C-alpha cells in the first residue's frame, strides 16, 4: 500500500526518515525474476516478475493499492482519471508528462505502443482472454474499436457496452506505457509498432517483429545491464545488478523518476536463497552484520502462533534485531489447479460431485493451525474475503471452509463408487443421478497426481495432508514435488487444440492475485479460454454471468456471478497464507500492498 | 604300493605318505578368527543386526501408521503414544524411522550387490583379456571415475526418476567402478599365476579360467568392497534424498527424514533430526567397520599365524 | 677371547595368542678374522640369531635371556643410542634380498654415505667420497656414476655389492651376512662370496655367514654351527663337520644332498616329517620325532651340547660317526651311505624317432615402446635356435643361469607359449601345426610340473577339484571313474586319499609338490616338463621329491625334461644334460660326460661356480667361475653369445656364431670356437 | 620419464575424450531425446521438429557428436532453454567459488592428515591412534550434509563464531569473504582428513615393515632418522595418486557443502538445475567437473612420477 500506509505500529520504528542506506531483501527459495519486459507471456506472469521487478522499473498506466485497500492510487498513476463520453463508448485518458530516463516524455503514444502490441500478440500475451462469441463477450483489446494517441491524450473507442469500473480495474489497468526506444526490430533497427494505426494489418506484422526482438532480449539475464533497451525506465528504480545464475539483483533510485515518493534508500538488493532453511539461518545471524538481511521472511515451521493484534508476539528473531510487521492480506485466492481437459482424469474433475467431494477433504483449518500456526486464512470462494474493498455478496461473505471426509466419501459412494478401497473404483458407470457420470467407465479409479513446489516443508506437509485426507474418502492422490519453475513450464494450457499441454493432472503452482484484474469478475481467470485458465475449465453459464458483469454497472450482476461460482468448483481451494516478515528494527516499512508488490520507495531507516 | 614307489629305505623312517596331513583351521575359520578378534567389528555386526531387526521386524511389534497425516499432532515431542515424538505431518517418528530405515537398507544393499556383480565381472574380464581391450575397458572406468559421483547421481535421478527401482539402478550404476579397478588389478596378477597357466596348459578356455580361477580368487576383494559400496550407497542415497532428489514422499528414506528434520533445527525439535541421523550414521559406520575387519581377515588369510 | 660370544641366548616372539620360542639357549662365538657359518633348514632360527645380535627383532620379539658379548661388552645391556652406535659401525649386516633391502627412492651413494655420516659425523662431501670409495672396494664398476644411481637401476649383483659397501663403509669388526646370495644367480653368488672372503681378509673382520646351503658354507666358513628348531645342535670346524658329522640331523642333511647320490646312483635320504612348531617346542631332543636313532630318553631329556673335543660339540645322546680323539677324522660308513640302489631306468628306444624332437626352436618376446600405438622396437631373444631331443624314458636336464630361457623352453614345449619359429615334433607329429583335435590329444601327453606347486594350485579349490580339472576339461571318464583315478594316483605319490578333500595350504611343501606331480600324472602323460621342481624346497624335502620323480619314471615309463639352475640336482636325475646360455643351447650330452669333461667354457665356469658340499673340493677350486653378469637378452652379443664373459674369446667369436658340433663319443655336442677339448672327427648330421 | 609423461598425458586425453563420449551418450539417452527433455513433455511435434533441426539432431550421431565436441572445444557448452542462456555463462560464473573451496579444503586436509596419519602409524595401537581411528571412521560415516548441518548449528547458530550472510560465487568473492567460506571449507576438510589420514597411516605402516627400513636400522640410523629420512618420503609418494583419486569425491563433497551453506558454486547450480529438470546445466556441470577432475588426477600422477625415481625408466 502506498500513500497513507505506515500508520500501523507494526510497521516498525516511527522516527523520522533518514536518506540513504542499503536494504537487503531475501528472495523466496529458488524464485527470482526472469523477464524484464513488462509484456509477459502466461508463464512469465508471476508476481516476482511483475510486481517485484518490472513495476519498480516500468510504471503501469494505473497503479493500484491505496491505504492497503483494493483501490486505485491516483497520485502514483501515470494516467489521470479516465473520462467517459456520455454514451459510454469513448474513454479519454490524459497522461501526466512523466519522463523516461532517456529524457523523453511519457506520452499517449507509449501507451498505444502497448495496446498495439497486445492486439498483435494475442497468442503470446499472458493477459489475453479470447472473445466468447457464444455469449457475445469480448475482452481487451477485442473490445476496442479504435485507439488513437495525440500528445498526452489517449482516446479509446469501444465496440461494446462495458461496465466502467471493470474496464478501469481490469482492462486499462493492464496497460504499461512502453518507451519508443523499444520500438525496434533489432539493435538499431527502427520498428513501427508504436506508430502504426491500431488494428491495421501493418500493425500486426510490425508489432510481431518488435515482439520477437524484445521478448528474446527480455530473458537474456546476462544482458540486462548491457542492453540499452532496459536502461530506459520511468519507475522509481533502475537496475544496478542482475545475476541470472543465482538470481541476485539490485536496484538503485532512478534519478529522473518523475512521480511522487522518490526513494529514501540508496540501494535495494534482492538476495537469492535455495532454501528457506538457509534464509532462516542467515536471519538468525542477526540484523547487524555487514551483509545481514534487512527484510526476510520466517519459514512457517519457525513461526510462533499468529497474534493478529500484535504480529510480533513470540517472534523468534526478536533478539536478533528483527520485528515482524503486520502481515499483508493479499487480494488473492489460493488453490490448486485440476486439469479438466486431461484425457485420463478430466472426466473425473468434470463431475461437480467429485470436485465437491475433493474440496470436502481439504482440511483448511487444520492446515492453518497445524502448518501455518495461524498465519493463514481459508479461501472460501472465487472472490477474496480479504482485504477490504472487494465486492462480496452477502452469501459469499458468509461462506465458511468445510472439512468433512465422511461426507465426501458418502458423495462418492452415492454416485456409484466403491469406496471400500482406496482408490475408490467406479462400479456404476452412466450419467444417472446415482451414477459415476459422463465419460467415466466402470473400473475407473478415483486417483490423480498432484504436483506441488518443492523446497518448502509447509508445502510438503500440505500435500501429505491432502493425500492422507483424500484417502479417507477413497480418493488417491499421488503427490509429487517438483521445482516451482518446472511446474510452471509443465502447466501450460491444455485444450483440444493444444493436447500436448494436457499431460499434467493437478498442479499446485500458486493462487491468483487479482492484479491487474483488480475487479474480481473472474473473466480473466475462469472464463473459457482465459489466459491463466490453463486447466481447461469451462462453464457456459459462468461465462455468461461473468460477461454480464463486464457490461453492466450493476453490482448485483457481480453478486449473481459470485453466488453461481460458489456452487461450482473451478479449482480446489487451499488456505491463503500470510507472509511472516522479519524486518530490521531500524527499518521502517509499511505493510506491503495487497498485490504482493514491493514498494521499497516507501522504506526508510529511522534516526 | 609297489616297490618302486616305496620311498622308505631300510632305515627306520616313517613313510612320508603317512606323514600327518594335519588339518589346519580352514580358510574361512581362520578368516573368522581374525575377524572376530576385531571387537569393534563384532560390535558393528551386532548393531547392524539390531538395526535390521528394528527396521524389518520392528513394525510387527510396534504398530503405527506412517501414511496418515494428522495435523492436530504435529511436531510433538517424545511422550506417551509417541516414544520419539511426531514429525511435521503428525506421523509417529519411531514408526517412520522403521519404514525409512527399511528403504535405506533395501536400496543400499541392492545397489551394493549390483555393484559387486557388475564390478567383479567387468574387472575380471578386462584383466583376463588384457591388451587393447583391457586398456579400453579401463579407460572407460577411468573416465566414469572422473565424474564426481554425486553429480552423476543427481543427473541420473533427475533424468531417470526417483522411484525405488530406479534409485537402486542409479546408485548401483555409480558404485561399481572401485570394485572393478581392484578386481581387474587382481585379475592381472591372477592370470599369470601358475595355476592359471596350469589350467590353460590342460586346455581350459577363457570362460573357465575367468569363472573358476580368477573370479573365486577375487572374492575376498569383492566381498570387502561390496561392504564398502553398500555403505557408500546408503551414504549417496541419503545425500540424494537430502537435496530432494531421492525418494519421493510418502516413501521417505532416512536421508529424506533428515532433510525435513533439519528444517526444524532452530525449533529444537531434536527428535526429528538426531534419531534418523544416528541410525543412518550407524548403518554407514557399521558397514565400513565390517569392511575394514573383513579386509584384515582376508589379507591375513594366508598369513601364517 | 672371542670377538663375539653368544651365551645361552633365548629369543621369543610374542604373537597375539602364542609365543614363538625362536631361539632356545643358543651359544656361539666368532673370532676376529674368522668366518662362522650357520646352517639349518628353513625356520630353524638362523635369521633370529643374527637379529638377536643386532637387536633388530620383529615386532614382539625380545631376547629374554643370555648374553651377547661383543669385545666383552654385553650388547643386550646397551640402551638404544648406544646400540645404534654399534649397528653399522661395529657390526655390519647384509640381507638376503638386495632388491627390497635398499630404499627405492634414495640413490645408493646417499644410502651408503648415510651410514658414514651417522657414525663418523662426516660432512656430506666426505661421506659421499667415502661411499664412492666403499663402492670401488666392493668392485662396483664405475663407482662414481653408480653412486648416483637408484637401486632399481642396478642389477641384482650390483645391488648386493652396494649392500656390502654400505655394511662395510665404516669398517666394522663383524659382518653378518644372512643368506646373502640366495636371491642371486649361481654365477653372481660365487662372485659375492668371493668378495666377502676377500674383504674379510683385507679388513680383518669376523664374518657370520648364514645360509641353508651346505655347499655355500663348505668353502667359506672356518667354523660351522648347525641349527635345528631354535637350537645349535652341532658345532665344529668346517673340515671336521663335513668329514665326521656326529649329530644325526647333520648326517641326514648331508645324506639328502643329491650330489652325494649322483655318482653312486643311490636313493637320497630324506628326513621324514617337519620341524616342530616353535610355539610348542617338544620336550627332550627336538629332533627326536624325525630321528631314526631316537630312544625314549631322547624324547624326555634334552641332550646337552657337548662332545669329546671342545671344538666339536653336538647335542645328541646317540651320536653317529666316529668318536674323536683329536686325530684326523676317518670317514666312517654311516647307515646313510648304505642306502639302497636307486632304480635306474633303462632307456627304451635307442635309435628310432625320439619322443620329443625340438628343432631350431625360436621364441622372441616383442619389446614394445611408443605411446598409444605400441610399436615393436626390438625383441627379447628368450630361446634362440634350440634343437634338442628327448627319447622315451629318458630324462634330459636343462641348466643355465637365470634368464637364459629355460622356463621359456619348457613353456614352448607344453604349449603355454607359441614359438616364433622352429619345430616341435612329439612322437613325430608337429605339436604346433597339428589339427586342433589332434593337438589337444598330443598335449595330454606332455604335462608341466611347476616350480612352486602351491602357486600352481588354485587356493580356493580342494585337491580333488584341482586334480580333476584336467579330466574335467578333457571329459575323460565318468565322475566316479575320475575319482577312482585320482585315488590311484594319490596312492602312487604316497598321499592318503583323505587329502582329496583338503585345500592346498593345508599341506607341507613336499606334499604339495607331490600333489603337483600327481596332477601332472592324471592324464597319463608320456613326457613331464619339470621346471625347477625342487628349487624352493629344503634339502631334506627336496630329496623326497627327487626320489619320487625317479621312481615314477620307472613305473610309468615317463620321460622328463628337467629344468633347473642347480647342477647337482640335474646331475642326480638326468641322463643327458643341456646347458643353455642366453637363449642358446651351448652344450648338450650325456650327464657324466658333460660333468666330467665339459667342452664349453661356460659349462666349465658353471661347474666351477656351483658350490659343492665338500670343503676340501671347494677350497681347492681355483677358478673364479663365470665372470661378469648375463648380458641383456634384448640385444644379445653377436656371434657366440658367451664371448663377453669368456676368457678365451677372440675376434672370431664376435663375428661368427659357433655351430653345435660333436665332441667325443655319444652325442656330446657343444658350440664353441675354442673348445676345452678337441672335437670328434665325425660330426653328426 | 618423458615417455611416461607423454603416455600418461595421452592416457588422460583418452580419458577426457571418453568423458565427453559418456556425457554425449547420457544426453542421447535422455528419455524422449534431448529435444523433448529441453522442451518438456508438453512440446508439440512441430516445435520438436523445429528444435531438432535447429540443434542438428537430425544428422547422423557421429556428426552431432563432432559438432557438439567442436562446440565444447570452443567453450560452448550448449544453450540452456530453461534459463534461456548459454550454459557456459552460468557455469564459468560459478566455477570460482567451488574451486576455492575444493582447493582450500584439499590443502588443509593434507596439512592435517599427513602428520596425523604418521603419528597414528608410529604410535600404533595407542590411545591416540585408536582415538583418531574412531574419529576418521565416524567422520567417514557421517554424510557430508549432516556434518555441514552440525557445523552450521554449532558455529553459526549456537556459538555465533561466524556469521555468514554473504553471497559467494566467484573466486574473488570467496577470497574477500573468508567468513562465508570458512565453515564449508572446514566441513569438506573434515571429511577429507578422515580418508587421507587413514591412507597415510597405512602407508607409513606399509613402509615401516619394508626391509629397507631394517637396513637403515642395521646401519645404525636412529628411529627418528629412519622415520624421516626413509619411511616418510616413501609413504608420501603414493599420497600423490591418492589426491588424484580422491578429487572426484572432493568435488562431490563441495557440491553438498555448497548446497548446505548456500555457496553459489557449481554444485549448487547443478543441484538447482536438477531440481528444475534443467538437464543441459546438470549435464554440462557433470561434464565439466569430470574433465577438471581428470586433469587433476593427471597432475597428481605426474607429480607421482616426479617424486618416485622408479617411474622414470618405465
Ligand atoms: N616376525 C615373526 N613373527 C613370528 N614368528 C617369526 C617371525 N619371524 C620368524 N619367526 C619364527 O621364528 C622362527 C625362526 O625363524 P628364522 O627366520 O630365524 O628362521 P631361518 O632359519 O632364518 O629360516 P629361513 O631359512 O626360512 O630364513 C621360525 O619358527 C619362524 O616361524
Ligand atoms: N612374457 C615375457 N615377455 C617378455 N620377456 C620374457 C617373458 N618371459 C620371459 N622373458 C624373457 O625371456 C628370457 C628368458 O626367460 P626365462 O624365464 O625362460 O628364463 P629362465 O632361464 O627360466 O630363468 P629363471 O632361472 O630365472 O627362471 C628372460 O630375459 C626374460 O626376461
Ligand atoms: Mg632366514
Ligand atoms: Mg625359470
Ligand atoms: Ni502503504
CSV table of C-alpha atoms in Angstrom, one decimal, chain A residues 24 30 32 219-222 242-246 271-275 278 281-287 289-293 320 322 454 482-483 485-486 489-490 492 500-501 503, chain D residues 36 39 41-45 79 82-86 89-91 93-94 152-153 156-157 160 162-167 169 177 258-262 264 268-269 272 275-277:
chain,number,residue,atom,x,y,z
A,24,UNK,CA,18.9,-6.4,1.5
A,30,UNK,CA,14.7,-20.6,-5.8
A,32,UNK,CA,13.7,-14.8,-8.9
A,219,UNK,CA,15.0,-13.2,-21.0
A,220,UNK,CA,18.7,-12.6,-21.6
A,221,UNK,CA,19.6,-12.0,-18.0
A,222,UNK,CA,23.3,-11.6,-18.7
A,242,UNK,CA,21.5,-8.8,-12.1
A,243,UNK,CA,22.9,-12.4,-11.8
A,244,UNK,CA,20.8,-14.8,-13.8
A,245,UNK,CA,22.6,-17.7,-12.3
A,246,UNK,CA,21.9,-17.1,-8.6
A,271,UNK,CA,19.3,-11.9,-2.2
A,272,UNK,CA,18.6,-15.4,-3.6
A,273,UNK,CA,18.2,-18.5,-1.5
A,274,UNK,CA,17.9,-22.1,-2.4
A,275,UNK,CA,16.1,-23.0,0.8
A,278,UNK,CA,19.3,-21.2,4.8
A,281,UNK,CA,19.9,-19.4,9.3
A,282,UNK,CA,21.0,-16.0,7.9
A,283,UNK,CA,18.3,-14.2,9.8
A,284,UNK,CA,19.4,-16.0,12.9
A,285,UNK,CA,22.9,-14.5,12.4
A,286,UNK,CA,21.3,-11.2,13.3
A,287,UNK,CA,20.4,-8.0,11.5
A,289,UNK,CA,26.1,-7.9,10.2
A,290,UNK,CA,27.6,-6.1,7.2
A,291,UNK,CA,25.7,-8.4,4.9
A,292,UNK,CA,22.7,-9.0,7.1
A,293,UNK,CA,19.3,-9.5,5.6
A,320,UNK,CA,18.4,-10.9,16.5
A,322,UNK,CA,14.1,-8.1,13.8
A,454,UNK,CA,9.4,-28.5,-3.7
A,482,UNK,CA,8.9,-30.5,-8.3
A,483,UNK,CA,10.7,-27.3,-8.6
A,485,UNK,CA,9.8,-23.5,-12.3
A,486,UNK,CA,9.3,-27.0,-13.6
A,489,UNK,CA,6.7,-24.9,-17.5
A,490,UNK,CA,4.7,-28.0,-17.3
A,492,UNK,CA,0.9,-24.9,-20.0
A,500,UNK,CA,0.4,-31.6,-25.8
A,501,UNK,CA,-0.2,-29.4,-22.8
A,503,UNK,CA,-0.2,-34.2,-19.6
D,36,UNK,CA,12.0,-33.3,-25.6
D,39,UNK,CA,11.2,-28.5,-24.3
D,41,UNK,CA,6.6,-33.1,-22.1
D,42,UNK,CA,4.1,-30.6,-23.5
D,43,UNK,CA,6.1,-29.8,-26.6
D,44,UNK,CA,4.2,-30.1,-29.9
D,45,UNK,CA,5.6,-32.1,-32.7
D,79,UNK,CA,22.3,-23.5,-24.6
D,82,UNK,CA,15.1,-23.2,-19.3
D,83,UNK,CA,17.1,-20.1,-18.3
D,84,UNK,CA,17.5,-19.0,-21.9
D,85,UNK,CA,21.2,-18.5,-21.5
D,86,UNK,CA,24.3,-20.2,-22.8
D,89,UNK,CA,27.9,-18.3,-18.9
D,90,UNK,CA,26.2,-20.0,-16.0
D,91,UNK,CA,28.9,-22.5,-15.3
D,93,UNK,CA,30.4,-17.9,-13.3
D,94,UNK,CA,30.0,-20.5,-10.6
D,152,UNK,CA,26.4,-24.8,10.9
D,153,UNK,CA,24.4,-25.5,14.0
D,156,UNK,CA,27.0,-20.3,13.2
D,157,UNK,CA,23.9,-20.7,15.3
D,160,UNK,CA,28.0,-17.5,16.8
D,162,UNK,CA,31.0,-16.8,12.3
D,163,UNK,CA,28.1,-15.2,10.7
D,164,UNK,CA,27.7,-16.0,7.1
D,165,UNK,CA,25.4,-13.9,5.1
D,166,UNK,CA,27.5,-13.2,2.0
D,167,UNK,CA,26.7,-14.5,-1.4
D,169,UNK,CA,30.0,-17.2,-6.3
D,177,UNK,CA,34.7,-13.1,2.3
D,258,UNK,CA,27.6,-25.6,-1.3
D,259,UNK,CA,24.1,-26.8,-1.0
D,260,UNK,CA,24.2,-26.7,2.8
D,261,UNK,CA,25.9,-23.4,3.1
D,262,UNK,CA,24.4,-21.7,0.1
D,264,UNK,CA,26.8,-20.1,-5.3
D,268,UNK,CA,24.6,-25.5,-6.0
D,269,UNK,CA,24.0,-24.6,-9.6
D,272,UNK,CA,19.2,-26.4,-8.5
D,275,UNK,CA,15.6,-29.9,-9.2
D,276,UNK,CA,14.2,-28.0,-12.1
D,277,UNK,CA,14.8,-30.7,-14.6
